[in-house]
Amino acid sequence: MGPGESTPRAVLACGEIRTCLLPARQSLDIRAAAQLLALRADERVLLSERPVLYARSPDTLTGVDCPLPSANGARIRAVGTVTAHAALTEGRVLQTSAHFRVPATGPDQRRPWGDYLVRPGVVEPLGKPSHEAVAQGVLGGGRNGDLDVGLIADGLLTRLLRHPLLDQRPPFRSRPTRLRWVAFPANPGGGPSIERFTLAEDELRTVRLRVPEGTLGADLAALCDDLALHDWLLTTVVRMLDGLRLGTGAAEDATAVVRALRPAVDHLLHLWMPRARVARELAPLWDPLEERPGFTRQWQALVQRIRDQLTLHAIPAPHREVEPASSPPAVLPGE
């Protein structure tokens, strides 16, 4: 970027998020969370204790020079940097996120690296790609050799999971999820909207968004982190309930139910706070998820079911007192 040039206007933002249970028997306190997420020596970890304990790492940059994913088979070379960060909620749920923005057009030839470093999170195409094809390519996973933000998020997650603070003894079994997202600027006069939210196989979710033009950066990444966190909570609690033998009345089954559901109460149920860290301009994006499929309604139903089961199994089973069997009258000597 030469003198006097401004950062080109982004017309597409893309990213991917990994969400998982922190592999540690005890949740991390605020100091340990800061130690875990200290990815850079020159920037502090962002810490917050309201409404729940939350820690966010400084951003890291990964330089890329490779083709953009594209559903139409085009091989558009792009150069720039991908922004990544990690976040820990209540010392228990770990997320890593990588994302980038794409301007409408790029130069005909590659610039020096210094020009890209002053625009963190911008990946500039050499030419004019079809942004719709790029968005579809990102959501579809791309081809071998294409820019893959999922690999960057996964690499950061692997790095954090090896931290010596973690004893690799999670309090319960769970699976990680992946949320892959793309966003375009909203139409003139239109507000933010979710065009599509899908649940795919292999724990993959995909989201397509329309957002105000000025929110294609950090605010949008924070919103997608929030969506991924609450989707993971729902998915994990649903799996806790799946496969339980409910209603049999057997003592061993009751013990198994309590043992399986207790971790939800100890570690997860208090984490449901949609929009707690979402920018005001993007908060309305939660509304369609609350209407259909109804994230919070489903969560509340799951929470009530868990509490009902724990209450039911905490009540001793009713029992009958057995009367002693009648015996013939004793015969005294001489009678």
Coordinates of C-alpha atoms in Angstrom, one line a residue:
M1 CA 0.0 0.0 0.0
G2 CA 1.7 3.2 -1.2
P3 CA 1.7 6.5 0.6
G4 CA -1.7 8.1 0.8
E5 CA -3.6 4.9 0.0
S6 CA -6.4 3.9 2.3
T7 CA -7.4 0.4 3.3
P8 CA -9.7 -1.0 0.5
R9 CA -13.3 -1.5 1.4
A10 CA -14.1 -5.1 2.4
V11 CA -17.1 -6.7 0.7
L12 CA -16.7 -10.2 2.2
A13 CA -15.6 -11.6 5.6
C14 CA -15.0 -15.2 6.3
G15 CA -14.0 -17.2 9.3
E16 CA -14.0 -20.5 11.3
I17 CA -14.3 -21.2 15.0
R18 CA -13.4 -24.3 17.1
T19 CA -15.2 -24.7 20.4
C20 CA -14.4 -27.4 23.0
L21 CA -14.3 -28.3 26.6
L22 CA -11.1 -27.3 28.3
P23 CA -9.3 -30.6 29.2
A24 CA -8.7 -29.8 32.9
R25 CA -10.4 -31.3 36.0
Q26 CA -10.8 -27.8 37.5
S27 CA -11.9 -24.7 35.7
L28 CA -9.2 -22.0 35.4
D29 CA -9.3 -18.9 37.5
I30 CA -8.8 -15.4 36.1
R31 CA -5.0 -15.5 36.5
A32 CA -4.6 -19.0 35.0
A33 CA -6.8 -18.0 32.1
A34 CA -4.6 -15.0 31.4
Q35 CA -1.5 -17.3 31.5
L36 CA -3.1 -19.8 29.1
L37 CA -4.0 -17.1 26.5
A38 CA -0.9 -15.0 26.6
L39 CA -0.1 -15.6 23.0
R40 CA 2.0 -12.4 22.6
A41 CA 4.4 -10.7 25.0
D42 CA 3.6 -7.2 23.7
E43 CA -0.2 -7.3 24.4
R44 CA -2.2 -8.2 27.4
V45 CA -5.0 -10.7 27.6
L46 CA -8.5 -9.1 27.8
L47 CA -10.2 -10.1 31.0
S48 CA -13.7 -9.7 32.2
E49 CA -15.6 -11.0 35.2
R50 CA -19.1 -9.8 34.3
P51 CA -21.5 -11.4 33.5
V52 CA -19.3 -14.5 33.6
L53 CA -15.6 -14.9 33.7
Y54 CA -14.2 -14.3 30.2
A55 CA -10.7 -14.1 28.8
R56 CA -9.7 -13.3 25.3
S57 CA -6.2 -13.5 23.8
P58 CA -4.5 -10.8 21.8
D59 CA -4.8 -11.2 18.0
T60 CA -2.2 -13.1 16.1
L61 CA -1.5 -12.8 12.4
T62 CA -0.7 -15.5 9.9
G63 CA 0.7 -14.5 6.5
V64 CA -0.9 -16.3 3.5
D65 CA -0.1 -16.4 -0.2
C66 CA -2.4 -19.0 -1.9
P67 CA -5.6 -19.3 -3.9
L68 CA -8.9 -18.3 -2.4
P69 CA -11.5 -21.1 -2.1
S70 CA -14.0 -20.8 -4.9
A71 CA -17.1 -22.8 -5.8
N72 CA -16.7 -22.1 -9.5
G73 CA -13.2 -23.6 -9.8
A74 CA -11.4 -20.3 -10.3
R75 CA -7.9 -20.1 -9.0
I76 CA -7.6 -16.5 -7.7
R77 CA -4.4 -15.9 -5.9
A78 CA -4.6 -13.9 -2.7
V79 CA -2.0 -12.4 -0.3
G80 CA -2.4 -10.9 3.1
T81 CA -2.9 -11.9 6.8
V82 CA -5.5 -13.9 8.7
T83 CA -6.3 -12.8 12.2
A84 CA -6.7 -15.4 14.9
H85 CA -7.5 -15.3 18.6
A86 CA -8.6 -17.6 21.5
A87 CA -11.2 -17.1 24.2
L88 CA -12.0 -18.9 27.4
T89 CA -15.5 -18.7 29.0
E90 CA -15.9 -19.3 32.8
G91 CA -12.5 -21.0 32.7
R92 CA -14.2 -24.0 31.1
V93 CA -15.1 -23.6 27.4
L94 CA -12.2 -22.9 25.0
Q95 CA -12.6 -21.3 21.6
T96 CA -10.2 -20.5 18.8
S97 CA -11.2 -18.3 15.9
A98 CA -9.5 -17.3 12.6
H99 CA -11.0 -14.8 10.1
F100 CA -10.2 -12.5 7.2
R101 CA -11.8 -9.8 5.0
V102 CA -11.7 -9.6 1.2
P103 CA -11.8 -6.2 -0.7
A104 CA -13.8 -5.8 -3.9
T105 CA -10.7 -5.9 -6.1
G106 CA -7.0 -6.1 -5.8
P107 CA -3.8 -5.2 -7.7
D108 CA -2.5 -7.0 -10.7
Q109 CA 0.7 -7.9 -9.0
R110 CA 1.9 -8.8 -5.5
R111 CA 2.9 -6.0 -3.2
P112 CA 5.8 -6.1 -0.6
W113 CA 4.9 -7.9 2.6
G114 CA 5.1 -4.6 4.6
D115 CA 2.0 -3.4 2.7
Y116 CA 0.0 -6.3 3.9
L117 CA 1.2 -6.2 7.5
V118 CA -0.3 -2.7 8.0
R119 CA -3.7 -4.1 7.2
P120 CA -4.2 -7.0 9.6
G121 CA -6.9 -9.4 8.7
V122 CA -7.2 -8.3 5.1
V123 CA -6.5 -10.9 2.3
E124 CA -6.1 -9.1 -1.1
P125 CA -6.9 -10.9 -4.3
L126 CA -4.7 -10.4 -7.4
G127 CA -7.6 -9.4 -9.7
K128 CA -11.3 -9.4 -9.2
P129 CA -12.8 -12.7 -7.9
S130 CA -16.5 -13.7 -7.7
H131 CA -17.1 -13.0 -4.0
E132 CA -20.2 -15.2 -4.1
A133 CA -18.1 -18.1 -5.4
V134 CA -15.5 -17.4 -2.7
A135 CA -18.2 -17.5 0.0
Q136 CA -19.6 -20.8 -1.3
G137 CA -16.1 -22.2 -1.5
V138 CA -15.3 -21.2 2.1
L139 CA -18.5 -22.8 3.4
G140 CA -17.9 -25.9 1.4
G141 CA -14.3 -26.3 2.7
G142 CA -12.4 -25.4 -0.4
R143 CA -9.8 -27.6 -2.1
N144 CA -6.4 -28.8 -1.2
G145 CA -4.0 -25.8 -1.3
D146 CA -6.7 -23.2 -0.9
L147 CA -6.7 -20.7 1.9
D148 CA -8.1 -22.6 4.9
V149 CA -8.9 -20.6 8.0
G150 CA -10.1 -23.8 9.8
L151 CA -6.5 -25.0 9.7
I152 CA -5.3 -21.8 11.3
A153 CA -8.0 -22.0 14.1
D154 CA -7.2 -25.7 14.6
G155 CA -3.4 -25.0 14.8
L156 CA -4.0 -22.4 17.5
L157 CA -6.3 -24.8 19.4
T158 CA -3.7 -27.6 19.3
R159 CA -1.1 -25.2 20.6
L160 CA -3.3 -24.2 23.6
L161 CA -4.3 -27.8 24.4
R162 CA -0.7 -28.7 25.0
H163 CA -0.2 -26.0 27.6
P164 CA 1.3 -27.3 30.9
L165 CA -1.6 -25.7 32.9
L166 CA -3.9 -28.4 31.6
D167 CA -3.9 -31.8 33.2
Q168 CA -5.9 -33.5 30.3
R169 CA -8.6 -34.7 32.7
P170 CA -11.9 -33.1 31.7
P171 CA -14.8 -33.5 34.1
F172 CA -17.0 -35.2 31.4
R173 CA -16.8 -36.4 27.8
S174 CA -17.8 -34.0 25.0
R175 CA -17.0 -33.3 21.4
P176 CA -15.6 -30.1 19.8
T177 CA -17.7 -28.3 17.2
R178 CA -16.7 -26.2 14.2
L179 CA -18.6 -23.1 13.0
R180 CA -17.7 -21.8 9.5
W181 CA -19.1 -18.4 8.5
V182 CA -19.3 -15.9 5.7
A183 CA -20.7 -12.4 5.8
F184 CA -21.6 -9.8 3.1
P185 CA -22.5 -6.1 3.7
A186 CA -26.3 -5.6 4.3
N187 CA -28.3 -4.2 1.4
P188 CA -28.8 -0.4 1.5
G189 CA -31.5 0.4 4.1
G190 CA -31.5 -3.1 5.4
G191 CA -30.4 -4.4 8.8
P192 CA -28.3 -7.4 9.8
S193 CA -29.8 -10.8 9.0
I194 CA -29.0 -14.5 9.0
E195 CA -29.5 -15.8 5.5
R196 CA -28.8 -19.4 6.4
F197 CA -27.8 -21.5 9.4
T198 CA -27.1 -25.2 8.9
L199 CA -26.0 -28.2 11.0
A200 CA -23.8 -30.5 8.9
E201 CA -22.1 -33.8 9.7
D202 CA -18.9 -34.1 11.6
E203 CA -19.9 -31.4 14.1
L204 CA -19.8 -28.7 11.4
R205 CA -22.1 -25.7 11.4
T206 CA -22.2 -23.1 8.6
V207 CA -23.6 -19.6 8.8
R208 CA -24.2 -17.0 6.1
L209 CA -24.8 -13.4 7.3
R210 CA -25.6 -9.9 6.1
V211 CA -24.2 -7.2 8.4
P212 CA -23.7 -3.4 8.4
E213 CA -20.7 -2.6 6.3
G214 CA -18.7 -1.2 9.2
T215 CA -19.0 -4.4 11.3
L216 CA -17.1 -6.8 9.1
G217 CA -14.2 -6.9 11.5
A218 CA -13.8 -7.6 15.2
D219 CA -17.4 -7.0 16.1
L220 CA -18.5 -9.7 13.6
A221 CA -15.9 -12.2 14.8
A222 CA -17.2 -11.6 18.4
L223 CA -20.8 -12.3 17.3
C224 CA -19.8 -15.6 15.6
D225 CA -17.9 -16.6 18.7
D226 CA -21.1 -16.1 20.6
L227 CA -23.1 -18.2 18.2
A228 CA -20.5 -21.0 18.3
L229 CA -20.4 -21.0 22.1
H230 CA -24.2 -21.3 22.5
D231 CA -24.5 -23.9 19.8
W232 CA -21.8 -25.9 21.5
L233 CA -23.6 -25.7 24.8
L234 CA -26.9 -26.9 23.3
T235 CA -25.2 -29.7 21.4
T236 CA -23.3 -30.9 24.5
V237 CA -26.3 -30.9 26.8
V238 CA -28.4 -32.7 24.3
R239 CA -25.8 -35.4 24.0
M240 CA -25.7 -35.7 27.8
L241 CA -29.4 -36.6 27.8
D242 CA -29.2 -38.9 24.8
G243 CA -28.8 -42.6 25.7
L244 CA -29.8 -42.2 29.4
R245 CA -32.1 -44.9 30.7
L246 CA -34.8 -42.7 32.1
G247 CA -37.9 -44.0 34.0
T248 CA -36.8 -47.6 34.6
G249 CA -36.8 -47.1 38.4
A250 CA -33.7 -49.3 38.8
A251 CA -31.3 -48.1 41.5
E252 CA -28.3 -48.5 39.3
D253 CA -29.9 -46.6 36.5
A254 CA -30.8 -43.7 38.8
T255 CA -27.2 -43.5 40.0
A256 CA -26.1 -43.4 36.3
V257 CA -28.5 -40.6 35.5
V258 CA -27.3 -38.5 38.4
R259 CA -23.7 -39.2 37.5
A260 CA -24.3 -38.3 33.8
L261 CA -26.2 -35.1 34.5
R262 CA -24.4 -33.6 37.4
P263 CA -21.6 -32.1 35.3
A264 CA -24.1 -30.1 33.3
V265 CA -25.2 -28.4 36.6
D266 CA -21.7 -27.9 37.8
H267 CA -20.1 -26.6 34.6
L268 CA -22.6 -25.6 31.9
L269 CA -26.1 -24.4 32.9
H270 CA -24.9 -21.0 34.1
L271 CA -23.1 -20.2 30.9
W272 CA -26.2 -19.4 28.8
M273 CA -26.1 -15.7 28.1
P274 CA -26.7 -14.9 24.4
R275 CA -25.6 -11.4 23.2
A276 CA -23.6 -10.7 26.4
R277 CA -20.6 -9.6 24.3
V278 CA -22.2 -8.7 21.0
A279 CA -22.1 -5.2 19.5
R280 CA -25.4 -3.4 19.6
E281 CA -25.6 -3.2 15.8
L282 CA -25.3 -7.0 15.5
A283 CA -27.4 -8.0 18.5
P284 CA -30.6 -8.3 16.3
L285 CA -29.0 -11.3 14.5
W286 CA -29.9 -13.4 17.5
D287 CA -33.6 -12.8 17.0
P288 CA -34.2 -15.3 14.1
L289 CA -32.4 -17.9 16.1
E290 CA -34.7 -17.3 19.0
E291 CA -37.7 -17.6 16.8
R292 CA -36.7 -20.7 14.8
P293 CA -35.3 -23.1 15.8
G294 CA -35.6 -21.3 19.2
F295 CA -32.2 -21.6 20.8
T296 CA -33.2 -20.3 24.3
R297 CA -36.6 -22.2 24.3
Q298 CA -34.7 -25.4 23.6
W299 CA -32.1 -24.6 26.3
Q300 CA -34.7 -23.8 28.9
A301 CA -36.5 -27.1 28.1
L302 CA -33.2 -29.0 28.5
V303 CA -32.4 -27.3 31.8
Q304 CA -35.8 -28.1 33.2
R305 CA -35.6 -31.7 32.1
I306 CA -32.2 -32.0 33.8
R307 CA -33.4 -30.5 37.0
D308 CA -36.5 -32.6 37.0
Q309 CA -34.4 -35.8 36.6
L310 CA -32.0 -34.8 39.4
T311 CA -35.0 -34.0 41.7
L312 CA -36.7 -37.2 40.9
H313 CA -33.7 -39.3 41.5
A314 CA -32.9 -37.5 44.8
I315 CA -36.3 -38.7 46.3
P316 CA -36.0 -42.1 47.9
A317 CA -38.1 -44.7 46.2
P318 CA -41.3 -45.5 48.0
H319 CA -41.3 -48.8 49.9
R320 CA -43.8 -50.9 51.8
E321 CA -43.4 -52.3 55.2
V322 CA -43.8 -56.0 55.2
E323 CA -45.9 -57.4 58.0
P324 CA -44.4 -60.5 59.6
A325 CA -46.1 -63.7 58.6
S326 CA -48.6 -65.0 61.1
S327 CA -47.5 -68.1 63.1
P328 CA -49.6 -70.7 64.9
P329 CA -50.3 -69.9 68.6
A330 CA -47.7 -71.3 71.0
V331 CA -48.8 -74.4 72.9
L332 CA -47.8 -74.3 76.5
P333 CA -46.8 -77.5 78.3
G334 CA -49.8 -79.3 79.9
E335 CA -52.4 -77.6 77.6

